[in-house]
PDB file of C-alpha atoms in Angstrom:
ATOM      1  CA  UNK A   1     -31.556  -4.065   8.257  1.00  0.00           C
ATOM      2  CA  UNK A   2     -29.219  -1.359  10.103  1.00  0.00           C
ATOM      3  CA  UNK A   3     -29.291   1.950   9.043  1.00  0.00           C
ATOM      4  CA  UNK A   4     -25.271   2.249   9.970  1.00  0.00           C
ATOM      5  CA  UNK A   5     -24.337  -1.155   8.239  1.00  0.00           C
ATOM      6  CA  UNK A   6     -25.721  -0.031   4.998  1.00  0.00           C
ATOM      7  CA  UNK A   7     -24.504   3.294   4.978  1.00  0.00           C
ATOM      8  CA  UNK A   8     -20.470   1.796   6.497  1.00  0.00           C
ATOM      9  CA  UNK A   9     -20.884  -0.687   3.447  1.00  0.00           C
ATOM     10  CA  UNK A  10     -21.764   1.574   1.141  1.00  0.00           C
ATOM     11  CA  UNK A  11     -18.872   3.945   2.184  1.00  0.00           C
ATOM     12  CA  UNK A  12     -16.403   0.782   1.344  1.00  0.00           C
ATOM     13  CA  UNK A  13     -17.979  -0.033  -1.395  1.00  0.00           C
ATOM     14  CA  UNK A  14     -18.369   3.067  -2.806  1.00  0.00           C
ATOM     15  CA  UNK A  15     -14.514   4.623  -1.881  1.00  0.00           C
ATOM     16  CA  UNK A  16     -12.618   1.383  -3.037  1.00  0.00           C
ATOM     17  CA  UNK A  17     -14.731   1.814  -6.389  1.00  0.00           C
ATOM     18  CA  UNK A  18     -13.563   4.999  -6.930  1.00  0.00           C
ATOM     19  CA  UNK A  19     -10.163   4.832  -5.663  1.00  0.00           C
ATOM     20  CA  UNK A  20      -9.709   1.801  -7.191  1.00  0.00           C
ATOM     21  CA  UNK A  21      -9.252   2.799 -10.835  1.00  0.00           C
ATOM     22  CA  UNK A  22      -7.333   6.182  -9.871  1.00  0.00           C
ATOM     23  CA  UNK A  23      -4.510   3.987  -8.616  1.00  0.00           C
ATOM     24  CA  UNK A  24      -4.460   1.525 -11.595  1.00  0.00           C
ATOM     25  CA  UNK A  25      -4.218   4.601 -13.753  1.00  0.00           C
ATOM     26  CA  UNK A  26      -0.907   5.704 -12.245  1.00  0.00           C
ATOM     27  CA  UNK A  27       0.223   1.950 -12.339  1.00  0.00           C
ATOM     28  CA  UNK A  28      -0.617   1.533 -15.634  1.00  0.00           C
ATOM     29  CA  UNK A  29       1.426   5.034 -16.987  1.00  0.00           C
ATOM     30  CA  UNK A  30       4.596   3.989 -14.622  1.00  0.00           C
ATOM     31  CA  UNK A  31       4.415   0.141 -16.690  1.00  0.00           C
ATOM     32  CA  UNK A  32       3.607   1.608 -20.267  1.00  0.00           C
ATOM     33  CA  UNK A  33       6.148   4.728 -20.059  1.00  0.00           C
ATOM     34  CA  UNK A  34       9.784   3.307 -20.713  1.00  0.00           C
ATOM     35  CA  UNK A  35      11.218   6.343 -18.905  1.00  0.00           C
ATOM     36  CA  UNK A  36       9.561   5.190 -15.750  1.00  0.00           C
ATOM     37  CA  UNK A  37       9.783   1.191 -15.700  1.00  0.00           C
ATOM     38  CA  UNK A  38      13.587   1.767 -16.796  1.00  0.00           C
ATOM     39  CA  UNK A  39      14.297   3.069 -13.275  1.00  0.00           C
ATOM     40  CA  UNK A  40      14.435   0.523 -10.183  1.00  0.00           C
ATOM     41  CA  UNK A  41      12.553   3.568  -7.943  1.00  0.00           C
ATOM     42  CA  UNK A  42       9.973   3.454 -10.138  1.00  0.00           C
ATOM     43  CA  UNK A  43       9.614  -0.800 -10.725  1.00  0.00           C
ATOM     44  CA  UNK A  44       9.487  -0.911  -6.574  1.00  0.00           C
ATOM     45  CA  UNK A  45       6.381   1.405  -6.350  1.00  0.00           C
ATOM     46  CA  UNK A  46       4.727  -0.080  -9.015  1.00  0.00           C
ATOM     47  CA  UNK A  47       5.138  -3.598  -6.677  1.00  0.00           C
ATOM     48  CA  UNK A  48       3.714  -1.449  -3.832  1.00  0.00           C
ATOM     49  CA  UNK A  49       0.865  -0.051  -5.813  1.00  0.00           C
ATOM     50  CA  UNK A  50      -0.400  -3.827  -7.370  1.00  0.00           C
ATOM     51  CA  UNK A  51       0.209  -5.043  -3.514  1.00  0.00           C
ATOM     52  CA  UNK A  52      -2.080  -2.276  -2.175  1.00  0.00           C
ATOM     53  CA  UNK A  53      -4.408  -2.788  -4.772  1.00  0.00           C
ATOM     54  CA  UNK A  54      -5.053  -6.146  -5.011  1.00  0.00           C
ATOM     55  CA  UNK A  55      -5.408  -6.765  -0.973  1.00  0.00           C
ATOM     56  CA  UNK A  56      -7.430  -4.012   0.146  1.00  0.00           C
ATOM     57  CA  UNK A  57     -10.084  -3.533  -2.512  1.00  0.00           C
ATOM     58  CA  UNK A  58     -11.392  -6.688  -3.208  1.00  0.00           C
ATOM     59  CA  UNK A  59     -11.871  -7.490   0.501  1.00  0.00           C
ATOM     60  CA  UNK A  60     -13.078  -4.387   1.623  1.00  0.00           C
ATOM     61  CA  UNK A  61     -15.647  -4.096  -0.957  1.00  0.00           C
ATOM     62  CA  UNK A  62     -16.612  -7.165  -0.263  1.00  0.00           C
ATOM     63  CA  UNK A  63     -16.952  -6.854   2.933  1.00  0.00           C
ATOM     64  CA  UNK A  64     -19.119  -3.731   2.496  1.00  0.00           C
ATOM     65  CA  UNK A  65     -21.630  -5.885   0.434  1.00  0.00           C
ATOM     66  CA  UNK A  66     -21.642  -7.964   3.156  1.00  0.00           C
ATOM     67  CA  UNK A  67     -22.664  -5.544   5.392  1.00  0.00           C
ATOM     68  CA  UNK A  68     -25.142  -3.982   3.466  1.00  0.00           C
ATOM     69  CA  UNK A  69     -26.785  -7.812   2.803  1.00  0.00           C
ATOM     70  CA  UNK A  70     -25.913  -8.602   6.459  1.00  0.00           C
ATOM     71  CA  UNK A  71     -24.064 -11.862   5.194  1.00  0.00           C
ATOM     72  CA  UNK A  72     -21.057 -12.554   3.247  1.00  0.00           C
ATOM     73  CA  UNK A  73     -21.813 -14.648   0.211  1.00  0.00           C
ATOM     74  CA  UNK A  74     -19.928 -17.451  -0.374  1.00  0.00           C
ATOM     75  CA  UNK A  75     -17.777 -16.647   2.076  1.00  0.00           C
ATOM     76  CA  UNK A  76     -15.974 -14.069  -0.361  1.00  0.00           C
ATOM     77  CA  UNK A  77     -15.250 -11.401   1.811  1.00  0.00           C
ATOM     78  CA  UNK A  78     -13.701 -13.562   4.369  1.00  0.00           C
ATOM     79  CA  UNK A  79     -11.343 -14.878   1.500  1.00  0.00           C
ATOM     80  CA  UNK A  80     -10.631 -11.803   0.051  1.00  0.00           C
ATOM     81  CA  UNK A  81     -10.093  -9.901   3.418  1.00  0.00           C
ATOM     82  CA  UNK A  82      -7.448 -12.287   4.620  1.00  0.00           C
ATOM     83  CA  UNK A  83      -5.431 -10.922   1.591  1.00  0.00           C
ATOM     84  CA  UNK A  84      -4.600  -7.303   3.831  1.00  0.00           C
ATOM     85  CA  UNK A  85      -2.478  -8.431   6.822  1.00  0.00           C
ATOM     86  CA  UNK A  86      -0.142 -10.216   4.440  1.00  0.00           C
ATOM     87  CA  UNK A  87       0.032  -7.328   2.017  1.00  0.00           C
ATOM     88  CA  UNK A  88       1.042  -4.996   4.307  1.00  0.00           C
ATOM     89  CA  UNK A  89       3.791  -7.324   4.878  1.00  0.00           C
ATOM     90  CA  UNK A  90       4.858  -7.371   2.001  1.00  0.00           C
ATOM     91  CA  UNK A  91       4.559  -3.410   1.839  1.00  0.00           C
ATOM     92  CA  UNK A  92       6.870  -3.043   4.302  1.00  0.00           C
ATOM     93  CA  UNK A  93       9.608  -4.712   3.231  1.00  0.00           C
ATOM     94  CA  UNK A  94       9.195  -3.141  -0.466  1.00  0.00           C
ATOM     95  CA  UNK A  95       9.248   0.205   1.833  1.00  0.00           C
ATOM     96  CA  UNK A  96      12.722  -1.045   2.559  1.00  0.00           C
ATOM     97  CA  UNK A  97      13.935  -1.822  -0.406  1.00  0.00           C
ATOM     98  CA  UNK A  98      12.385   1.816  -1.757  1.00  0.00           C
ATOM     99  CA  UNK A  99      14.312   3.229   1.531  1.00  0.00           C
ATOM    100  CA  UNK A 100      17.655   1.814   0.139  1.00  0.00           C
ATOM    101  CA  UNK A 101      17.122   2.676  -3.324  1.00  0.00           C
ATOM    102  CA  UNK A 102      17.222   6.236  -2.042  1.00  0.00           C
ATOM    103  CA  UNK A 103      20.243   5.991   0.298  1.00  0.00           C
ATOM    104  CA  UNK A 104      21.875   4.608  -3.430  1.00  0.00           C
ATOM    105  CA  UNK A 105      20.839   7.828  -5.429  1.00  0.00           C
ATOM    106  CA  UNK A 106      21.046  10.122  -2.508  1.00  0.00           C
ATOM    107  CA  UNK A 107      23.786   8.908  -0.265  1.00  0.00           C
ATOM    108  CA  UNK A 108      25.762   7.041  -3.215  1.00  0.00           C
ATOM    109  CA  UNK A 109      25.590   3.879  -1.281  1.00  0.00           C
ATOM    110  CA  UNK A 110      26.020   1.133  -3.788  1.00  0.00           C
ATOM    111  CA  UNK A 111      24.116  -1.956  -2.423  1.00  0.00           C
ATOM    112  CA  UNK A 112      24.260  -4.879  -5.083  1.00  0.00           C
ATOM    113  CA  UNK A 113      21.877  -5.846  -7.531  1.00  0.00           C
ATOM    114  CA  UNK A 114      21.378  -9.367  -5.240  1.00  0.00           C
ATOM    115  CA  UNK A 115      20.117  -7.444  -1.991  1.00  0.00           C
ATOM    116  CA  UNK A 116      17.360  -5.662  -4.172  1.00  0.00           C
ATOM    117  CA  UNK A 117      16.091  -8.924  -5.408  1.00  0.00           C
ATOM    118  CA  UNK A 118      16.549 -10.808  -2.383  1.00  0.00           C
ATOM    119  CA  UNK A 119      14.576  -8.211  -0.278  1.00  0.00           C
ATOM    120  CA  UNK A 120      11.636  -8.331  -2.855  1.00  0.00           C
ATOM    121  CA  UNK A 121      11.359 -12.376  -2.585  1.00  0.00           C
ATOM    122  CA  UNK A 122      11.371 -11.907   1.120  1.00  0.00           C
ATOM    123  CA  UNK A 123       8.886  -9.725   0.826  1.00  0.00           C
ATOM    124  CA  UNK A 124       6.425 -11.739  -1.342  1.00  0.00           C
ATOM    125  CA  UNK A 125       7.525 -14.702   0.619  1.00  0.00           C
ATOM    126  CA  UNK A 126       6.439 -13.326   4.060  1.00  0.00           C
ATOM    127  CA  UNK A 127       3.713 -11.751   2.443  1.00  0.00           C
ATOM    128  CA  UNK A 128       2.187 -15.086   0.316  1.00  0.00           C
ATOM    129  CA  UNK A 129       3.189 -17.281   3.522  1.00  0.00           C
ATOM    130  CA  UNK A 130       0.848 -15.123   6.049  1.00  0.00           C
ATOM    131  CA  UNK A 131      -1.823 -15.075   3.493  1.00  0.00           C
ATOM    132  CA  UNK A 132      -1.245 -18.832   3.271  1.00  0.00           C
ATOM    133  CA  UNK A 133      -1.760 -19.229   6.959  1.00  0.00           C
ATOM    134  CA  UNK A 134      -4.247 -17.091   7.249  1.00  0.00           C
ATOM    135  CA  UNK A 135      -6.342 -19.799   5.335  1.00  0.00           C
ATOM    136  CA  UNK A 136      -5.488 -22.915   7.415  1.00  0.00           C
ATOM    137  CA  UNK A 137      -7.984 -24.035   9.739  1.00  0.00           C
ATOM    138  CA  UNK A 138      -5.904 -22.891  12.435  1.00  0.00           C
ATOM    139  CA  UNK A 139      -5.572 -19.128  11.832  1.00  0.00           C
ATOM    140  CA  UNK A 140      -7.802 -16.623  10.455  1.00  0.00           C
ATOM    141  CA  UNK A 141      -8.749 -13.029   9.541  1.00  0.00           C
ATOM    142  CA  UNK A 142     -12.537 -12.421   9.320  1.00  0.00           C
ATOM    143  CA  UNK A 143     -15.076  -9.968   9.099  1.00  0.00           C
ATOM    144  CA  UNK A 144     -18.831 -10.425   9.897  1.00  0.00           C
ATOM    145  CA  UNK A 145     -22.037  -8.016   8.512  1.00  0.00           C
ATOM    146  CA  UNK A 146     -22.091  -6.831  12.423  1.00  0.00           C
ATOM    147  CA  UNK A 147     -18.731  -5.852  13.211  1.00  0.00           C
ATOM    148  CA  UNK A 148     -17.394  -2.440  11.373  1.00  0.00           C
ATOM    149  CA  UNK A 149     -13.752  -3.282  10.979  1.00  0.00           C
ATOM    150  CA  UNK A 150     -11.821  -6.776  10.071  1.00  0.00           C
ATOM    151  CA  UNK A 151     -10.041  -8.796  12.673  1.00  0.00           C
ATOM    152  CA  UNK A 152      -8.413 -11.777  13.780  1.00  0.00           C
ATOM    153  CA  UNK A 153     -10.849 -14.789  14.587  1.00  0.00           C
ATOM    154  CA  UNK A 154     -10.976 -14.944  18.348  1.00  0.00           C
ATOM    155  CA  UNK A 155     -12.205 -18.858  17.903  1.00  0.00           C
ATOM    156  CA  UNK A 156      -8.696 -19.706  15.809  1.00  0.00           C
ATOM    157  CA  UNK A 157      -6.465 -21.351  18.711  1.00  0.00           C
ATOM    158  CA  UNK A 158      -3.222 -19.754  17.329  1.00  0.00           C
ATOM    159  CA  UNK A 159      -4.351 -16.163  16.228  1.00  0.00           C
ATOM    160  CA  UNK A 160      -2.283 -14.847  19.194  1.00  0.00           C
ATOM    161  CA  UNK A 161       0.963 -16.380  18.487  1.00  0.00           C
ATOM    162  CA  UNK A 162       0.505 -15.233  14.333  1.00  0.00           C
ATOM    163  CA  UNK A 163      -0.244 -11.408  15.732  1.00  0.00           C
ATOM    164  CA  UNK A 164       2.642 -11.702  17.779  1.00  0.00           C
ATOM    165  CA  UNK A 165       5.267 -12.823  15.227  1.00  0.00           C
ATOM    166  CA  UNK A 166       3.718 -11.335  12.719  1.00  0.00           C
ATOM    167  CA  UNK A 167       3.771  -7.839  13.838  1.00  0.00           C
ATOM    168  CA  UNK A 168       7.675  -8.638  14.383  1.00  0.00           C
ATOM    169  CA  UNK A 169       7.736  -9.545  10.643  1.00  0.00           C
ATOM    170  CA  UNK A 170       5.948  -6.339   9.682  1.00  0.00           C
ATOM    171  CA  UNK A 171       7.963  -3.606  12.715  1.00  0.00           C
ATOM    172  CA  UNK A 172      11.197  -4.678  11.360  1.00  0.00           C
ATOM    173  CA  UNK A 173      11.676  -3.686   8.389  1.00  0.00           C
ATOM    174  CA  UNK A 174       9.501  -0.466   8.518  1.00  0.00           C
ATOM    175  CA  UNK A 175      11.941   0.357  11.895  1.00  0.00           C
ATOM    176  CA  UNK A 176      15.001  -0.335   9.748  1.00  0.00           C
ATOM    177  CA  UNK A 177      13.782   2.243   6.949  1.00  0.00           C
ATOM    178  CA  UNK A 178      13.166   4.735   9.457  1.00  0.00           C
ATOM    179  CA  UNK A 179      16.838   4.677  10.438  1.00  0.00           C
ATOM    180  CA  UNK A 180      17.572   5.108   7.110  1.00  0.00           C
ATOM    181  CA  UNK A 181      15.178   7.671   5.923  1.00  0.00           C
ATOM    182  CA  UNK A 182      16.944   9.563   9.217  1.00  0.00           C
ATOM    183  CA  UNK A 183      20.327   9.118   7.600  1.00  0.00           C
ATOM    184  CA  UNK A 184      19.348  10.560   4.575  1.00  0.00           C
ATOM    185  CA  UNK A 185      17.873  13.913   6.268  1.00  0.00           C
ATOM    186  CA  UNK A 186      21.062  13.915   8.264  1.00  0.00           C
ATOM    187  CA  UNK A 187      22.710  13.653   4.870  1.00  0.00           C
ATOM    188  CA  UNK A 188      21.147  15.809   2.995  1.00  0.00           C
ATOM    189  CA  UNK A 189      20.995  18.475   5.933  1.00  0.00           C
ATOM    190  CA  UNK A 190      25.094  18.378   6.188  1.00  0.00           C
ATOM    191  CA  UNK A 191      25.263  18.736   2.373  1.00  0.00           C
ATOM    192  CA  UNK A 192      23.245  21.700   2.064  1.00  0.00           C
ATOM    193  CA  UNK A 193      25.012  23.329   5.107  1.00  0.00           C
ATOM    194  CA  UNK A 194      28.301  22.488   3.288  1.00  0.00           C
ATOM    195  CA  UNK A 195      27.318  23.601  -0.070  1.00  0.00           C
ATOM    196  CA  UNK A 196      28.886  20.319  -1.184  1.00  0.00           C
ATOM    197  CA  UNK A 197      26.413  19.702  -4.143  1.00  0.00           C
ATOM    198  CA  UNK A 198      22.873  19.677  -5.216  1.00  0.00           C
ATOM    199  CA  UNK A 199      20.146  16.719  -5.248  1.00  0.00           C
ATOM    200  CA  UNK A 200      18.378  16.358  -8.689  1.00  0.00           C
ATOM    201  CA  UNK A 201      14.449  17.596  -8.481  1.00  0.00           C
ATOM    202  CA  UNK A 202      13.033  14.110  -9.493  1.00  0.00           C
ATOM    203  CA  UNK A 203      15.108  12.158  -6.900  1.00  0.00           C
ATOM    204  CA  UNK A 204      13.869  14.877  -4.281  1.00  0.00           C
ATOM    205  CA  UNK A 205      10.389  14.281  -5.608  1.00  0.00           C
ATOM    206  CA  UNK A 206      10.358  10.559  -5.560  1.00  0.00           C
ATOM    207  CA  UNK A 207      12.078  11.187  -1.519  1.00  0.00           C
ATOM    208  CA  UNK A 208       9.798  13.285  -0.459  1.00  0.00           C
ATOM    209  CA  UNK A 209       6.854  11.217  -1.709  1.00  0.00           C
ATOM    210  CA  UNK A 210       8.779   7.940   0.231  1.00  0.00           C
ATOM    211  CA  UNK A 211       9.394   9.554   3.625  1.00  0.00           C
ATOM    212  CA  UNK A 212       6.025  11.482   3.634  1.00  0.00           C
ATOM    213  CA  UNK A 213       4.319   7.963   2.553  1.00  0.00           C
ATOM    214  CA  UNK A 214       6.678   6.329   4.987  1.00  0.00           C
ATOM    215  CA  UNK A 215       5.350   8.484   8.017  1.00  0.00           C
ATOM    216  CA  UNK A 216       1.563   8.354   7.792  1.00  0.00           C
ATOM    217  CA  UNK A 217       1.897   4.900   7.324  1.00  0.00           C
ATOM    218  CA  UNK A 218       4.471   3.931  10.331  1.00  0.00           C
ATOM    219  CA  UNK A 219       2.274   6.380  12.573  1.00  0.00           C
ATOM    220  CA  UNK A 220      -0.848   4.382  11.455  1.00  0.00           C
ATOM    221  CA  UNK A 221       0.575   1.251  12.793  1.00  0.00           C
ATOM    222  CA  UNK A 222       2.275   2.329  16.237  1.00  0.00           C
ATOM    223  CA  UNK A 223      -1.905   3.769  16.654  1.00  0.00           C
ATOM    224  CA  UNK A 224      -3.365   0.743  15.672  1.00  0.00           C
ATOM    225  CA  UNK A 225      -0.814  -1.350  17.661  1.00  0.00           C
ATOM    226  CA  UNK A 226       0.410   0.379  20.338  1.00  0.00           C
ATOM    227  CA  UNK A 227      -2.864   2.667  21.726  1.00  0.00           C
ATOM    228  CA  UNK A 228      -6.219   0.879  23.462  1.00  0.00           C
ATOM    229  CA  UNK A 229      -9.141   2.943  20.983  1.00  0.00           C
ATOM    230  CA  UNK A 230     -12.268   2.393  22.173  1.00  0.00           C
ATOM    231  CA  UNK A 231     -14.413  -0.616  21.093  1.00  0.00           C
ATOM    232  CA  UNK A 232     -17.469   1.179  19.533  1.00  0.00           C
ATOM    233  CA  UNK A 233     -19.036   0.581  15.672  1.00  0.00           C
ATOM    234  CA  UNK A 234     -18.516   4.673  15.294  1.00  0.00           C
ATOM    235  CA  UNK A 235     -14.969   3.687  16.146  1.00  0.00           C
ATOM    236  CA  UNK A 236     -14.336   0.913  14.599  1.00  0.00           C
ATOM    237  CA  UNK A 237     -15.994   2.341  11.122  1.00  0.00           C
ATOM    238  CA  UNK A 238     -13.232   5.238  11.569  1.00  0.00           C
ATOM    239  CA  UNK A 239     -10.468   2.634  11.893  1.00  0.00           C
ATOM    240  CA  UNK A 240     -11.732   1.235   8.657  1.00  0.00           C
ATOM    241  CA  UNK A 241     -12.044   3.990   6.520  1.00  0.00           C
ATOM    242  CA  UNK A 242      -8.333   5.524   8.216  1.00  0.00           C
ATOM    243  CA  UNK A 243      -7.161   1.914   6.585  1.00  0.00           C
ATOM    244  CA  UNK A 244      -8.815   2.344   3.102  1.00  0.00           C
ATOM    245  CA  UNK A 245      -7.812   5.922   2.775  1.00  0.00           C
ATOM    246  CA  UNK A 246      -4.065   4.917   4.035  1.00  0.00           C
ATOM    247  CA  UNK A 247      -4.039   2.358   1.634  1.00  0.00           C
ATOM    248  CA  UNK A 248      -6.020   3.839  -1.547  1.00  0.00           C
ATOM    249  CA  UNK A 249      -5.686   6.957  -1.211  1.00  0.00           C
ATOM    250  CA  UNK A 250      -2.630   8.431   0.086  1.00  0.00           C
ATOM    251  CA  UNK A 251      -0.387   7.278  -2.585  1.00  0.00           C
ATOM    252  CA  UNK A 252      -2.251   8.311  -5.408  1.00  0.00           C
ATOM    253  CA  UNK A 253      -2.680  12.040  -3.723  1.00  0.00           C
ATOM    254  CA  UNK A 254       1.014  11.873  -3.439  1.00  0.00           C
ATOM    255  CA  UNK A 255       1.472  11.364  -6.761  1.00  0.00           C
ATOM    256  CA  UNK A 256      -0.588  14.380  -8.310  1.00  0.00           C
ATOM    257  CA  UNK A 257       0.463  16.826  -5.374  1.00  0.00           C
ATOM    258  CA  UNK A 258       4.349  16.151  -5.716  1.00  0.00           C
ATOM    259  CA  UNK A 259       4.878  15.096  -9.779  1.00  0.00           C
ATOM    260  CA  UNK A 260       3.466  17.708 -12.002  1.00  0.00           C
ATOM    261  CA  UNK A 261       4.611  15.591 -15.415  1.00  0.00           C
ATOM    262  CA  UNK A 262       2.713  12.698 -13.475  1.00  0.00           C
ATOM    263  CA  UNK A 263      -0.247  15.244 -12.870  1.00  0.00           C
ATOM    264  CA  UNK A 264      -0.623  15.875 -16.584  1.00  0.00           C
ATOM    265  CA  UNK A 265       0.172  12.492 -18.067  1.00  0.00           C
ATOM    266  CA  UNK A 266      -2.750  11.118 -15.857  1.00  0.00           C
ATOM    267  CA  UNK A 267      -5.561  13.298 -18.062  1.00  0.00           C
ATOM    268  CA  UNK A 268      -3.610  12.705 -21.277  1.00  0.00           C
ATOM    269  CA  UNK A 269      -5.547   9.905 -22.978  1.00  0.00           C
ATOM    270  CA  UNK A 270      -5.068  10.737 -26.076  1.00  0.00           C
ATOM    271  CA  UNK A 271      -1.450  10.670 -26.703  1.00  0.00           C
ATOM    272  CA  UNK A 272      -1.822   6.722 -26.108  1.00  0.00           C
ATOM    273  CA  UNK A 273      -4.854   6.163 -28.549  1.00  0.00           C
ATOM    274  CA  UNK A 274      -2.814   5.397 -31.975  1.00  0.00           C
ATOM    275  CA  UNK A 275      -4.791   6.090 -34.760  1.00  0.00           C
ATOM    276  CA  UNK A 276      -4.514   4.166 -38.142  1.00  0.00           C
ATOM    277  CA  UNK A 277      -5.179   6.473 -41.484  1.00  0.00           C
ATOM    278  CA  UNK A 278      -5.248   4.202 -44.407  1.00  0.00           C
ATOM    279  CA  UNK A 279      -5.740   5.922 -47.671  1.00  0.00           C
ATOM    280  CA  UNK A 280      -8.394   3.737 -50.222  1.00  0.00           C
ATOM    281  CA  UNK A 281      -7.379   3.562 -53.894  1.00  0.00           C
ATOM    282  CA  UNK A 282     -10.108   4.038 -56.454  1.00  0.00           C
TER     283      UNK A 282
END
């Protein structure tokens, strides 16, 4: 068995498994909390978080058993894996719609209630339909105990023409938020030059947390797209941990470094255990 398989699976398995419930717990608070699910900001990153979760855990996990076993039982992590390359489609158009919630609050552009929800279909439409495809007989997304990273089956006839559209489907958008996130710092940049008025903390908060979010995550993909790395197994693990830790961990670090309420409410278990006191008659 090799000594680097085990110990790359066991890194996947072991940092989705501890990630993993971190990032529910900050799902879970913005769905339970009325203050948070009330605002749209807040509903769209809670999309993002389940979309994260959901395709990169499972896969990666699996594929790390897989690894460790050096073969993929029942062809689960094969399955599961396929789930990421649509999920970050759908991530990036939910960046989008995040971008123009904040050019609404910020800017006081008033886009209509129908171009939030018709972005978000789009989204999971694009998203659902690559994942779809990637299970045909004609595409696929695969990972094998000997490689260190997933990829796109070189045997499938028509991987090339999905990476090629599909990476069209996923550059869009995320180009589209950067010229708004740009807009915004031009905005805000002119107002406080002009002393016209003052941003609210939260809404800088929840900015800050998109753009910075925004950044690692668009320079992640013009790497991974745009630069020839070397094709090594130290390399390639790198490349996969880069994606778990983009994926599982940023966001969640986000949260307790830039909301201090958020911070607090994450330890505070108590205040949502409700206890019953019932008093017995004699």
């Amino acid at each position: 068995m090799p000594f680097f398989s085990v110990v790359a699976g066991s890194t996947y398995v072991l940092l989705c498994g501890v990630l993993l419930p971190v990032y529910l717990r900050f799902i879970y608070i913005f769905l339970s909390k009325k203050k948070y699910r009330s605002l749209r900001c807040y509903r769209i990153m809670v999309q993002m978080g389940i979309v994260q979760c959901l395709s990169m855990a499972p896969g990666f996990m699996l594929f790390g058993i897989a690894m460790i076993l050096q073969y993929d039982p029942y062809g689960l992590a094969n399955f599961f894996i396929a789930l990421y390359p649509g999920g970050l489609r759908i991530e990036a158009v939910l960046g989008l719609v995040l971008a123009l919630n904040r050019l609404e609050i910020i800017c006081g552009f008033r886009p209509s209630r129908m171009a939030y929800l018709t972005l978000a279909i789009i989204a999971w439409m694009f998203g659902l339909t690559y994942i779809a495809i990637l299970h045909t007989p004609y595409f696929g997304y695969t990972v094998s105990p000997k490689d260190f990273m997933p990829k796109y089956d070189p045997d499938k006839g028509f991987n090339r023409e999905l990476q090629h559209y599909g990476y069209y489907v996923y550059a869009a958008p995320m180009v589209i938020t950067l010229f708004i996130y740009i807009y915004i710092l031009g905005y805000l940049i002119r107002l406080r030059t002009t002393h016209a008025g003052k941003i609210k903390r939260q809404e800088r908060t929840i900015f800050a947390y998109a753009i910075i979010k925004f950044t690692m995550e668009f320079s992640l993909a013009l790497g991974f797209n745009h630069y020839p790395f070397p094709h090594s197994p130290a390399f390639h693990f790198a490349m996969s941990l880069g994606l778990i830790l983009s994926t599982m961990f940023l966001t969640p670090a986000l949260y307790f470094a830039l909301y201090c309420n958020l911070r607090r409410e994450f330890f505070n278990f108590q205040s949502e255990c409700t206890i019953t006191v019932r008093s017995i008659s004699s």
